[in-house]
Structures are given as C-alpha cells and as structure tokens.
PDB file of C-alpha atoms in Angstrom:
ATOM      1  CA  MET A   1     -31.088 -13.657  44.459  1.00 49.00           C
ATOM      2  CA  ALA A   2     -30.327 -16.984  45.823  1.00 52.00           C
ATOM      3  CA  SER A   3     -28.352 -18.237  48.121  1.00 59.00           C
ATOM      4  CA  ARG A   4     -25.768 -21.013  46.818  1.00 58.00           C
ATOM      5  CA  ALA A   5     -27.319 -23.042  49.884  1.00 55.00           C
ATOM      6  CA  GLU A   6     -30.759 -22.827  48.321  1.00 57.00           C
ATOM      7  CA  MET A   7     -29.275 -23.475  44.582  1.00 55.00           C
ATOM      8  CA  VAL A   8     -28.144 -26.733  45.742  1.00 49.00           C
ATOM      9  CA  CYS A   9     -31.337 -27.203  47.551  1.00 56.00           C
ATOM     10  CA  TYR A  10     -33.417 -25.969  44.532  1.00 55.00           C
ATOM     11  CA  ALA A  11     -30.433 -28.367  41.892  1.00 51.00           C
ATOM     12  CA  VAL A  12     -30.946 -31.573  44.645  1.00 50.00           C
ATOM     13  CA  GLY A  13     -35.149 -31.203  44.710  1.00 53.00           C
ATOM     14  CA  ALA A  14     -34.984 -30.951  41.021  1.00 53.00           C
ATOM     15  CA  LEU A  15     -33.162 -34.465  40.531  1.00 50.00           C
ATOM     16  CA  ALA A  16     -34.982 -35.913  43.614  1.00 51.00           C
ATOM     17  CA  ALA A  17     -37.904 -35.225  41.489  1.00 53.00           C
ATOM     18  CA  GLY A  18     -36.817 -36.415  38.298  1.00 53.00           C
ATOM     19  CA  ALA A  19     -35.525 -39.725  39.797  1.00 53.00           C
ATOM     20  CA  LEU A  20     -39.148 -40.483  41.234  1.00 50.00           C
ATOM     21  CA  TYR A  21     -40.512 -39.143  37.920  1.00 53.00           C
ATOM     22  CA  ILE A  22     -38.193 -41.820  36.430  1.00 58.00           C
ATOM     23  CA  ALA A  23     -38.968 -44.356  39.369  1.00 52.00           C
ATOM     24  CA  ILE A  24     -42.615 -44.034  39.263  1.00 53.00           C
ATOM     25  CA  HIS A  25     -42.498 -44.392  34.936  1.00 54.00           C
ATOM     26  CA  GLU A  26     -40.308 -47.179  35.096  1.00 58.00           C
ATOM     27  CA  ARG A  27     -43.567 -49.256  37.792  1.00 58.00           C
ATOM     28  CA  ARG A  28     -46.054 -48.477  35.979  1.00 61.00           C
ATOM     29  CA  ARG A  29     -44.245 -50.152  32.233  1.00 61.00           C
ATOM     30  CA  LYS A  30     -43.366 -52.554  35.138  1.00 61.00           C
ATOM     31  CA  GLN A  31     -47.449 -53.259  35.988  1.00 54.00           C
ATOM     32  CA  LYS A  32     -48.162 -52.630  32.661  1.00 60.00           C
ATOM     33  CA  LYS A  33     -45.762 -55.476  31.139  1.00 56.00           C
ATOM     34  CA  GLU A  34     -46.804 -57.659  34.108  1.00 57.00           C
ATOM     35  CA  LEU A  35     -50.649 -57.391  33.509  1.00 55.00           C
ATOM     36  CA  LYS A  36     -49.968 -57.905  29.516  1.00 55.00           C
ATOM     37  CA  LEU A  37     -48.300 -61.444  30.158  1.00 51.00           C
ATOM     38  CA  ARG A  38     -50.826 -62.002  32.496  1.00 59.00           C
ATOM     39  CA  ARG A  39     -53.846 -61.586  30.154  1.00 60.00           C
ATOM     40  CA  ASP A  40     -51.468 -62.934  27.454  1.00 70.00           C
ATOM     41  CA  ALA A  41     -51.293 -65.900  29.662  1.00 81.00           C
ATOM     42  CA  PRO A  42     -52.512 -69.510  28.395  1.00 86.00           C
ATOM     43  CA  ILE A  43     -56.097 -70.061  30.136  1.00 87.00           C
ATOM     44  CA  ALA A  44     -56.994 -73.100  31.614  1.00 88.00           C
ATOM     45  CA  LYS A  45     -57.805 -76.487  29.138  1.00 87.00           C
ATOM     46  CA  GLU A  46     -61.767 -74.902  30.916  1.00 89.00           C
ATOM     47  CA  LEU A  47     -62.041 -71.984  29.882  1.00 89.00           C
ATOM     48  CA  LEU A  48     -60.423 -73.187  26.371  1.00 88.00           C
ATOM     49  CA  LEU A  49     -62.905 -75.944  25.265  1.00 87.00           C
ATOM     50  CA  GLN A  50     -66.217 -73.544  26.913  1.00 88.00           C
ATOM     51  CA  ILE A  51     -64.923 -71.294  24.210  1.00 88.00           C
ATOM     52  CA  LEU A  52     -64.753 -73.275  21.660  1.00 86.00           C
ATOM     53  CA  ASN A  53     -68.028 -75.535  22.566  1.00 85.00           C
ATOM     54  CA  LYS A  54     -69.723 -71.972  22.587  1.00 86.00           C
ATOM     55  CA  SER A  55     -68.328 -71.516  19.669  1.00 84.00           C
ATOM     56  CA  ALA A  56     -69.280 -73.952  17.938  1.00 80.00           C
ATOM     57  CA  GLU A  57     -73.027 -73.787  18.908  1.00 80.00           C
ATOM     58  CA  ALA A  58     -73.201 -70.145  18.519  1.00 82.00           C
ATOM     59  CA  SER A  59     -72.179 -70.646  14.787  1.00 79.00           C
ATOM     60  CA  LYS A  60     -75.572 -72.929  13.710  1.00 77.00           C
ATOM     61  CA  ALA A  61     -77.540 -69.568  13.776  1.00 79.00           C
ATOM     62  CA  VAL A  62     -75.230 -67.780  12.108  1.00 80.00           C
ATOM     63  CA  ILE A  63     -74.843 -70.336   9.466  1.00 79.00           C
ATOM     64  CA  GLU A  64     -78.447 -70.488   9.278  1.00 78.00           C
ATOM     65  CA  ARG A  65     -78.421 -66.614   9.422  1.00 82.00           C
ATOM     66  CA  ILE A  66     -76.115 -66.429   6.374  1.00 82.00           C
ATOM     67  CA  ARG A  67     -78.303 -68.944   3.628  1.00 80.00           C
ATOM     68  CA  VAL A  68     -81.001 -67.204   3.541  1.00 81.00           C
ATOM     69  CA  GLU A  69     -78.909 -63.396   3.739  1.00 84.00           C
ATOM     70  CA  VAL A  70     -77.553 -65.329   0.478  1.00 82.00           C
ATOM     71  CA  GLN A  71     -80.620 -67.314  -0.750  1.00 82.00           C
ATOM     72  CA  LYS A  72     -81.677 -63.808  -1.353  1.00 84.00           C
ATOM     73  CA  ILE A  73     -79.036 -62.212  -2.894  1.00 86.00           C
ATOM     74  CA  GLN A  74     -78.908 -65.211  -4.635  1.00 82.00           C
ATOM     75  CA  GLN A  75     -81.725 -64.691  -6.101  1.00 83.00           C
ATOM     76  CA  GLN A  76     -82.568 -60.866  -6.725  1.00 84.00           C
ATOM     77  CA  LYS A  77     -79.462 -60.834  -8.516  1.00 84.00           C
ATOM     78  CA  ASN A  78     -79.217 -63.954  -9.998  1.00 86.00           C
ATOM     79  CA  LEU A  79     -76.228 -65.309  -9.008  1.00 79.00           C
ATOM     80  CA  SER A  80     -74.879 -68.542  -9.980  1.00 80.00           C
ATOM     81  CA  SER A  81     -74.433 -71.080  -8.154  1.00 77.00           C
ATOM     82  CA  GLU A  82     -70.111 -70.862  -7.609  1.00 76.00           C
ATOM     83  CA  GLN A  83     -71.086 -67.195  -7.508  1.00 80.00           C
ATOM     84  CA  ALA A  84     -73.373 -68.027  -4.257  1.00 79.00           C
ATOM     85  CA  HIS A  85     -71.130 -70.354  -2.344  1.00 77.00           C
ATOM     86  CA  GLN A  86     -68.353 -67.718  -2.879  1.00 79.00           C
ATOM     87  CA  LEU A  87     -70.268 -65.066  -1.502  1.00 82.00           C
ATOM     88  CA  PHE A  88     -71.126 -67.316   1.217  1.00 80.00           C
ATOM     89  CA  GLN A  89     -68.434 -68.728   2.137  1.00 78.00           C
ATOM     90  CA  GLN A  90     -66.668 -64.930   2.564  1.00 80.00           C
ATOM     91  CA  ASN A  91     -69.460 -64.487   4.943  1.00 82.00           C
ATOM     92  CA  PHE A  92     -69.667 -67.172   6.867  1.00 78.00           C
ATOM     93  CA  GLU A  93     -65.543 -66.849   7.156  1.00 78.00           C
ATOM     94  CA  HIS A  94     -65.662 -63.575   8.596  1.00 81.00           C
ATOM     95  CA  SER A  95     -68.762 -63.966  10.699  1.00 82.00           C
ATOM     96  CA  LEU A  96     -67.498 -66.888  12.351  1.00 80.00           C
ATOM     97  CA  ASP A  97     -63.854 -64.815  13.482  1.00 83.00           C
ATOM     98  CA  GLN A  98     -66.280 -62.435  15.210  1.00 86.00           C
ATOM     99  CA  LEU A  99     -68.022 -64.421  16.699  1.00 84.00           C
ATOM    100  CA  ILE A 100     -65.074 -66.510  18.115  1.00 84.00           C
ATOM    101  CA  GLY A 101     -64.118 -63.184  19.402  1.00 86.00           C
ATOM    102  CA  ALA A 102     -66.764 -62.248  21.080  1.00 88.00           C
ATOM    103  CA  ILE A 103     -67.321 -64.836  23.268  1.00 87.00           C
ATOM    104  CA  ARG A 104     -63.397 -64.825  24.186  1.00 87.00           C
ATOM    105  CA  THR A 105     -64.168 -61.359  25.303  1.00 88.00           C
ATOM    106  CA  GLN A 106     -66.628 -62.344  26.871  1.00 87.00           C
ATOM    107  CA  HIS A 107     -64.546 -64.460  28.949  1.00 87.00           C
ATOM    108  CA  LYS A 108     -62.406 -61.435  28.712  1.00 87.00           C
ATOM    109  CA  VAL A 109     -59.683 -63.804  27.931  1.00 88.00           C
ATOM    110  CA  SER A 110     -57.243 -62.531  24.456  1.00 87.00           C
ATOM    111  CA  GLU A 111     -56.101 -63.813  20.950  1.00 87.00           C
ATOM    112  CA  LYS A 112     -52.908 -64.928  21.806  1.00 88.00           C
ATOM    113  CA  ALA A 113     -54.245 -66.496  24.840  1.00 87.00           C
ATOM    114  CA  MET A 114     -56.591 -68.489  23.759  1.00 87.00           C
ATOM    115  CA  ASP A 115     -53.810 -69.687  20.345  1.00 86.00           C
ATOM    116  CA  SER A 116     -51.108 -70.347  23.219  1.00 86.00           C
ATOM    117  CA  SER A 117     -53.586 -72.264  25.233  1.00 86.00           C
ATOM    118  CA  PHE A 118     -53.877 -74.778  21.810  1.00 81.00           C
ATOM    119  CA  LYS A 119     -50.663 -75.135  20.737  1.00 84.00           C
ATOM    120  CA  GLN A 120     -50.262 -76.244  24.338  1.00 85.00           C
ATOM    121  CA  HIS A 121     -53.720 -78.717  24.476  1.00 83.00           C
ATOM    122  CA  GLN A 122     -54.300 -78.947  20.857  1.00 78.00           C
ATOM    123  CA  ASN A 123     -52.950 -83.006  21.586  1.00 76.00           C
ATOM    124  CA  ASP A 124     -55.843 -83.447  23.884  1.00 79.00           C
ATOM    125  CA  PRO A 125     -59.192 -85.734  23.274  1.00 77.00           C
ATOM    126  CA  ALA A 126     -61.174 -83.243  24.634  1.00 79.00           C
ATOM    127  CA  VAL A 127     -59.152 -80.095  23.124  1.00 79.00           C
ATOM    128  CA  ARG A 128     -59.011 -82.506  19.273  1.00 78.00           C
ATOM    129  CA  ALA A 129     -62.680 -83.042  19.753  1.00 75.00           C
ATOM    130  CA  ALA A 130     -64.222 -79.958  20.087  1.00 76.00           C
ATOM    131  CA  ILE A 131     -61.366 -78.853  17.120  1.00 74.00           C
ATOM    132  CA  GLN A 132     -62.996 -81.607  14.842  1.00 71.00           C
ATOM    133  CA  ASN A 133     -66.687 -80.075  15.425  1.00 71.00           C
ATOM    134  CA  MET A 134     -65.136 -76.229  14.094  1.00 70.00           C
ATOM    135  CA  ARG A 135     -63.828 -78.485  11.139  1.00 66.00           C
ATOM    136  CA  VAL A 136     -66.975 -80.408  10.698  1.00 66.00           C
ATOM    137  CA  LEU A 137     -68.880 -77.032  10.254  1.00 66.00           C
ATOM    138  CA  SER A 138     -66.632 -75.352   8.466  1.00 60.00           C
ATOM    139  CA  SER A 139     -66.753 -77.845   5.537  1.00 59.00           C
ATOM    140  CA  THR A 140     -70.147 -79.031   5.585  1.00 59.00           C
ATOM    141  CA  ALA A 141     -70.399 -74.770   4.938  1.00 56.00           C
ATOM    142  CA  ALA A 142     -68.494 -74.667   2.895  1.00 53.00           C
ATOM    143  CA  ALA A 143     -71.142 -75.893   0.495  1.00 54.00           C
ATOM    144  CA  PRO A 144     -73.188 -73.887  -1.907  1.00 50.00           C
ATOM    145  CA  PRO A 145     -76.258 -72.663  -0.438  1.00 48.00           C
ATOM    146  CA  ALA A 146     -80.314 -74.297  -2.211  1.00 45.00           C
ATOM    147  CA  ALA A 147     -83.316 -72.525  -1.655  1.00 45.00           C
ATOM    148  CA  ALA A 148     -85.446 -74.886   0.471  1.00 45.00           C
ATOM    149  CA  ALA A 149     -87.836 -74.629  -1.979  1.00 45.00           C
ATOM    150  CA  ALA A 150     -85.300 -75.645  -4.399  1.00 48.00           C
ATOM    151  CA  ALA A 151     -84.570 -78.715  -2.378  1.00 48.00           C
ATOM    152  CA  ALA A 152     -87.913 -80.140  -2.409  1.00 49.00           C
ATOM    153  CA  GLU A 153     -88.412 -79.658  -5.522  1.00 50.00           C
ATOM    154  CA  ASP A 154     -84.914 -81.401  -6.703  1.00 72.00           C
ATOM    155  CA  VAL A 155     -84.499 -84.632  -4.119  1.00 85.00           C
ATOM    156  CA  PRO A 156     -85.691 -87.546  -6.807  1.00 89.00           C
ATOM    157  CA  ALA A 157     -88.455 -89.508  -4.388  1.00 88.00           C
ATOM    158  CA  SER A 158     -85.369 -92.608  -4.185  1.00 91.00           C
ATOM    159  CA  LEU A 159     -83.270 -90.222  -2.396  1.00 91.00           C
ATOM    160  CA  THR A 160     -84.757 -90.803   1.201  1.00 92.00           C
ATOM    161  CA  ARG A 161     -82.154 -90.043   4.250  1.00 92.00           C
ATOM    162  CA  ASP A 162     -81.121 -93.828   4.474  1.00 94.00           C
ATOM    163  CA  LYS A 163     -79.765 -93.734   0.807  1.00 94.00           C
ATOM    164  CA  LEU A 164     -78.365 -89.999   1.106  1.00 92.00           C
ATOM    165  CA  ARG A 165     -76.345 -91.254   4.057  1.00 93.00           C
ATOM    166  CA  GLU A 166     -75.555 -93.937   1.866  1.00 95.00           C
ATOM    167  CA  ILE A 167     -74.062 -91.914  -0.231  1.00 93.00           C
ATOM    168  CA  MET A 168     -71.763 -89.922   2.282  1.00 91.00           C
ATOM    169  CA  THR A 169     -70.631 -92.411   3.987  1.00 93.00           C
ATOM    170  CA  PHE A 170     -69.544 -93.701  -0.226  1.00 93.00           C
ATOM    171  CA  ASN A 171     -68.353 -89.719  -0.557  1.00 90.00           C
ATOM    172  CA  ALA A 172     -66.144 -90.950   2.260  1.00 89.00           C
ATOM    173  CA  VAL A 173     -64.504 -94.018   1.193  1.00 92.00           C
ATOM    174  CA  THR A 174     -63.493 -92.370  -1.742  1.00 91.00           C
ATOM    175  CA  LEU A 175     -62.575 -89.327  -1.105  1.00 87.00           C
ATOM    176  CA  GLU A 176     -59.309 -91.489   1.264  1.00 89.00           C
ATOM    177  CA  LYS A 177     -58.820 -93.434  -1.487  1.00 90.00           C
ATOM    178  CA  GLU A 178     -58.798 -90.349  -3.418  1.00 88.00           C
ATOM    179  CA  LEU A 179     -56.538 -88.762  -0.994  1.00 85.00           C
ATOM    180  CA  LYS A 180     -54.184 -91.016  -0.152  1.00 88.00           C
ATOM    181  CA  PRO A 181     -51.214 -90.432  -2.958  1.00 88.00           C
ATOM    182  CA  ILE A 182     -51.783 -86.899  -2.408  1.00 83.00           C
ATOM    183  CA  ARG A 183     -51.019 -87.401   1.240  1.00 83.00           C
ATOM    184  CA  GLU A 184     -47.657 -89.819   0.519  1.00 86.00           C
ATOM    185  CA  GLN A 185     -47.138 -87.430  -1.984  1.00 85.00           C
ATOM    186  CA  MET A 186     -46.658 -84.181   0.959  1.00 80.00           C
ATOM    187  CA  GLU A 187     -45.360 -86.716   3.839  1.00 84.00           C
ATOM    188  CA  LYS A 188     -42.531 -87.234   0.826  1.00 85.00           C
ATOM    189  CA  ILE A 189     -41.784 -83.335  -0.017  1.00 82.00           C
ATOM    190  CA  ARG A 190     -42.035 -82.910   3.835  1.00 78.00           C
ATOM    191  CA  ALA A 191     -39.530 -85.808   4.837  1.00 84.00           C
ATOM    192  CA  GLN A 192     -36.899 -83.215   1.802  1.00 85.00           C
ATOM    193  CA  GLY A 193     -37.128 -80.432   4.438  1.00 81.00           C
ATOM    194  CA  GLN A 194     -39.524 -78.969   1.985  1.00 78.00           C
ATOM    195  CA  SER A 195     -43.643 -77.367   2.258  1.00 71.00           C
ATOM    196  CA  PRO A 196     -46.229 -78.657   0.173  1.00 70.00           C
ATOM    197  CA  GLN A 197     -48.605 -77.476  -1.335  1.00 69.00           C
ATOM    198  CA  VAL A 198     -51.719 -78.763  -2.847  1.00 65.00           C
ATOM    199  CA  SER A 199     -53.296 -76.685  -6.066  1.00 68.00           C
ATOM    200  CA  PRO A 200     -56.541 -76.002  -6.307  1.00 62.00           C
ATOM    201  CA  GLN A 201     -56.460 -77.531  -9.641  1.00 71.00           C
ATOM    202  CA  VAL A 202     -56.098 -80.668  -8.280  1.00 75.00           C
ATOM    203  CA  LEU A 203     -59.382 -80.966  -5.117  1.00 71.00           C
ATOM    204  CA  GLN A 204     -61.143 -79.726  -8.572  1.00 72.00           C
ATOM    205  CA  ALA A 205     -60.117 -83.116  -9.586  1.00 80.00           C
ATOM    206  CA  VAL A 206     -60.547 -85.048  -7.377  1.00 82.00           C
ATOM    207  CA  GLN A 207     -64.145 -83.828  -6.403  1.00 80.00           C
ATOM    208  CA  GLN A 208     -65.471 -84.091 -10.026  1.00 84.00           C
ATOM    209  CA  ARG A 209     -63.839 -88.001  -9.867  1.00 89.00           C
ATOM    210  CA  ILE A 210     -66.046 -88.753  -6.745  1.00 89.00           C
ATOM    211  CA  SER A 211     -69.060 -86.396  -8.323  1.00 87.00           C
ATOM    212  CA  GLN A 212     -68.622 -89.697 -11.575  1.00 90.00           C
ATOM    213  CA  ALA A 213     -68.335 -91.912  -9.238  1.00 92.00           C
ATOM    214  CA  VAL A 214     -71.085 -91.238  -6.948  1.00 91.00           C
ATOM    215  CA  ASN A 215     -73.827 -90.155 -10.437  1.00 91.00           C
ATOM    216  CA  SER A 216     -72.505 -93.671 -12.231  1.00 93.00           C
ATOM    217  CA  LYS A 217     -73.672 -95.599  -8.817  1.00 94.00           C
ATOM    218  CA  TYR A 218     -76.542 -93.791  -6.688  1.00 94.00           C
ATOM    219  CA  GLY A 219     -77.783 -92.653 -10.946  1.00 92.00           C
ATOM    220  CA  VAL A 220     -77.814 -88.917  -8.915  1.00 91.00           C
ATOM    221  CA  THR A 221     -75.751 -85.805  -9.571  1.00 87.00           C
ATOM    222  CA  ASP A 222     -73.257 -83.012  -6.920  1.00 81.00           C
ATOM    223  CA  GLU A 223     -76.774 -79.910  -6.813  1.00 79.00           C
ATOM    224  CA  GLN A 224     -79.639 -83.709  -5.594  1.00 86.00           C
ATOM    225  CA  VAL A 225     -77.417 -84.608  -3.112  1.00 86.00           C
ATOM    226  CA  MET A 226     -76.880 -81.209  -1.434  1.00 81.00           C
ATOM    227  CA  ALA A 227     -80.498 -80.222  -1.604  1.00 83.00           C
ATOM    228  CA  ALA A 228     -81.438 -83.811   0.349  1.00 86.00           C
ATOM    229  CA  VAL A 229     -78.855 -81.800   3.208  1.00 84.00           C
ATOM    230  CA  GLU A 230     -80.616 -78.892   3.211  1.00 80.00           C
ATOM    231  CA  LYS A 231     -84.005 -81.556   2.806  1.00 83.00           C
ATOM    232  CA  PHE A 232     -83.106 -84.024   5.783  1.00 86.00           C
ATOM    233  CA  GLY A 233     -81.084 -81.777   7.823  1.00 83.00           C
ATOM    234  CA  ALA A 234     -78.071 -83.566   7.638  1.00 85.00           C
ATOM    235  CA  ARG A 235     -75.993 -81.568   8.975  1.00 79.00           C
ATOM    236  CA  GLU A 236     -77.462 -81.361  12.601  1.00 80.00           C
ATOM    237  CA  ASP A 237     -78.403 -84.303  11.787  1.00 86.00           C
ATOM    238  CA  PRO A 238     -75.989 -86.981  14.859  1.00 88.00           C
ATOM    239  CA  ALA A 239     -76.968 -89.062  12.065  1.00 90.00           C
ATOM    240  CA  PHE A 240     -74.267 -88.006   9.864  1.00 89.00           C
ATOM    241  CA  LYS A 241     -72.536 -86.847  12.873  1.00 86.00           C
ATOM    242  CA  ASP A 242     -70.214 -89.633  12.672  1.00 88.00           C
ATOM    243  CA  ILE A 243     -69.535 -89.159   8.530  1.00 88.00           C
ATOM    244  CA  LEU A 244     -68.945 -85.917   7.950  1.00 84.00           C
ATOM    245  CA  GLN A 245     -66.523 -85.902  10.960  1.00 82.00           C
ATOM    246  CA  ARG A 246     -64.848 -88.635   8.684  1.00 83.00           C
ATOM    247  CA  ILE A 247     -64.942 -86.104   6.271  1.00 81.00           C
ATOM    248  CA  ALA A 248     -63.331 -83.473   8.336  1.00 76.00           C
ATOM    249  CA  GLN A 249     -60.331 -85.479   8.975  1.00 75.00           C
ATOM    250  CA  THR A 250     -59.442 -86.664   6.198  1.00 77.00           C
ATOM    251  CA  PHE A 251     -59.045 -83.255   4.547  1.00 70.00           C
ATOM    252  CA  ALA A 252     -57.541 -82.620   7.519  1.00 65.00           C
ATOM    253  CA  SER A 253     -54.423 -85.045   7.999  1.00 68.00           C
ATOM    254  CA  SER A 254     -54.404 -85.432   4.216  1.00 63.00           C
ATOM    255  CA  LEU A 255     -53.676 -81.190   3.431  1.00 58.00           C
ATOM    256  CA  SER A 256     -52.464 -80.372   6.058  1.00 58.00           C
TER     257      SER A 256
END
C-alpha cells in the first residue's frame, strides 16, 4: 500500500502533468490564433494588384471557353438567346470565383486577407483601375453569346468596325443620360438613411429605350450590334477599351 508521502507525490505529479497539458494546449491555441491573424492580415497593395491583374488576364480565356460551350449547348438543346444568356452568366460568375480563388491560393492568400487589403486600398488609383478592368470584363461578358458563323451573317455591310465604335459611344452617352435621374433618386433615398434598390424592370426599360434609340439613329438591332462585337473582337480591342470602361463605370457609379 502506498505511503502518504507517495500519494502526495502522485497527486503533485498529476497536477503538474495537468498544468503542463493546459499550458501546452494554451500555447498551441495562441499559436494557431496568431497564425490565423497573420494569414488573414491585409496583403500588400502590390500583391493585391498582382492577383487582380492576373485574374483579369486569365478570365479572357475562361470567357472564350464558356462562350464555345454555351454555343454548343444552345444548338443542341435549341435554347433561346435569353436562356443561353442566363446559362453563360451563371457559368461565368462561378468560373470567375473559382479562378480568383485558385490565383489567391497560388499566392497563399486567404479570402479574408484579400478582402481586407481591398478595403484598405480601394481608393488607390492603381487598385481602382484594376477593379475597373474586372468590371469591364464582367459587364461585357454579360452579353449573350453569339455563334461566330451567325455573327458574320448578321452583321450588315454598313456596320463597320468604325461604325460599331460610334454606336457604342452613342450607347455610353445615352446610358449616362438615362441613368442620371435614377442615380439622383437613389442619392435622395440614401440621404433619408435608407438602402435604395433598382428594379430589374426599370433597367430593362432603360435598355429598351437605348435599343430603340440606336435602331432609330443607325438602323441596326441589338442582335446585329452584338454580332459585330463578336466579329470585330471588340472586347479585346484596345480601341474599344475606353468605351467599355465608360459603360462599366456608369453602371458602377449609378447603381452602387
């Protein structure tokens, strides 16, 4: 039978072991917490720009791949242009999220770290330019995909590359005029401490008025304009970059 002294030693030893376990566990917990804080800390502006620019560049190939896939599905299932548009948009948004996530992983950057960095540097001119580039890609990608063969057939001879640029500039100017009262109304609602929401029907009506104005002035339809965009590769053409950015910026400033 153990003596009283031995029992005391056992008890002290057990307490010491327990205290040691708690100390080790607490140390590991703190290390994990510190590691998470470091991992989620805002990344440098330079790294943020690398991720944004790399994502924008890589998304061009993603857009083209999705266009080809949707065109095949549209032909196989006889989908309408609207159905093909929705299918394209769903696939694009999902693929873009995956793409950005993969590039973040390559740079060992967490989503929270990137979000924090963006909030920290969102007013920086270089970051704003990179974000604007992403918005341009998103807005132009939202257009319904058109088959290349159909594009060549649907573009009238009068709709040249220069004429397309003129039409898109007209689109941008008209869009600014149409969205101005909407933006002013949203500002009034915000001034009252409320969160304004723009009805999809309102935006659809705006688009219809712009389409009618284009048709009246230039004698072409939306489908023909989009076919010309495909035919002349306007999305990747530097000559159209300023117009696309202008359109994207108008949407961003008016509806956000």
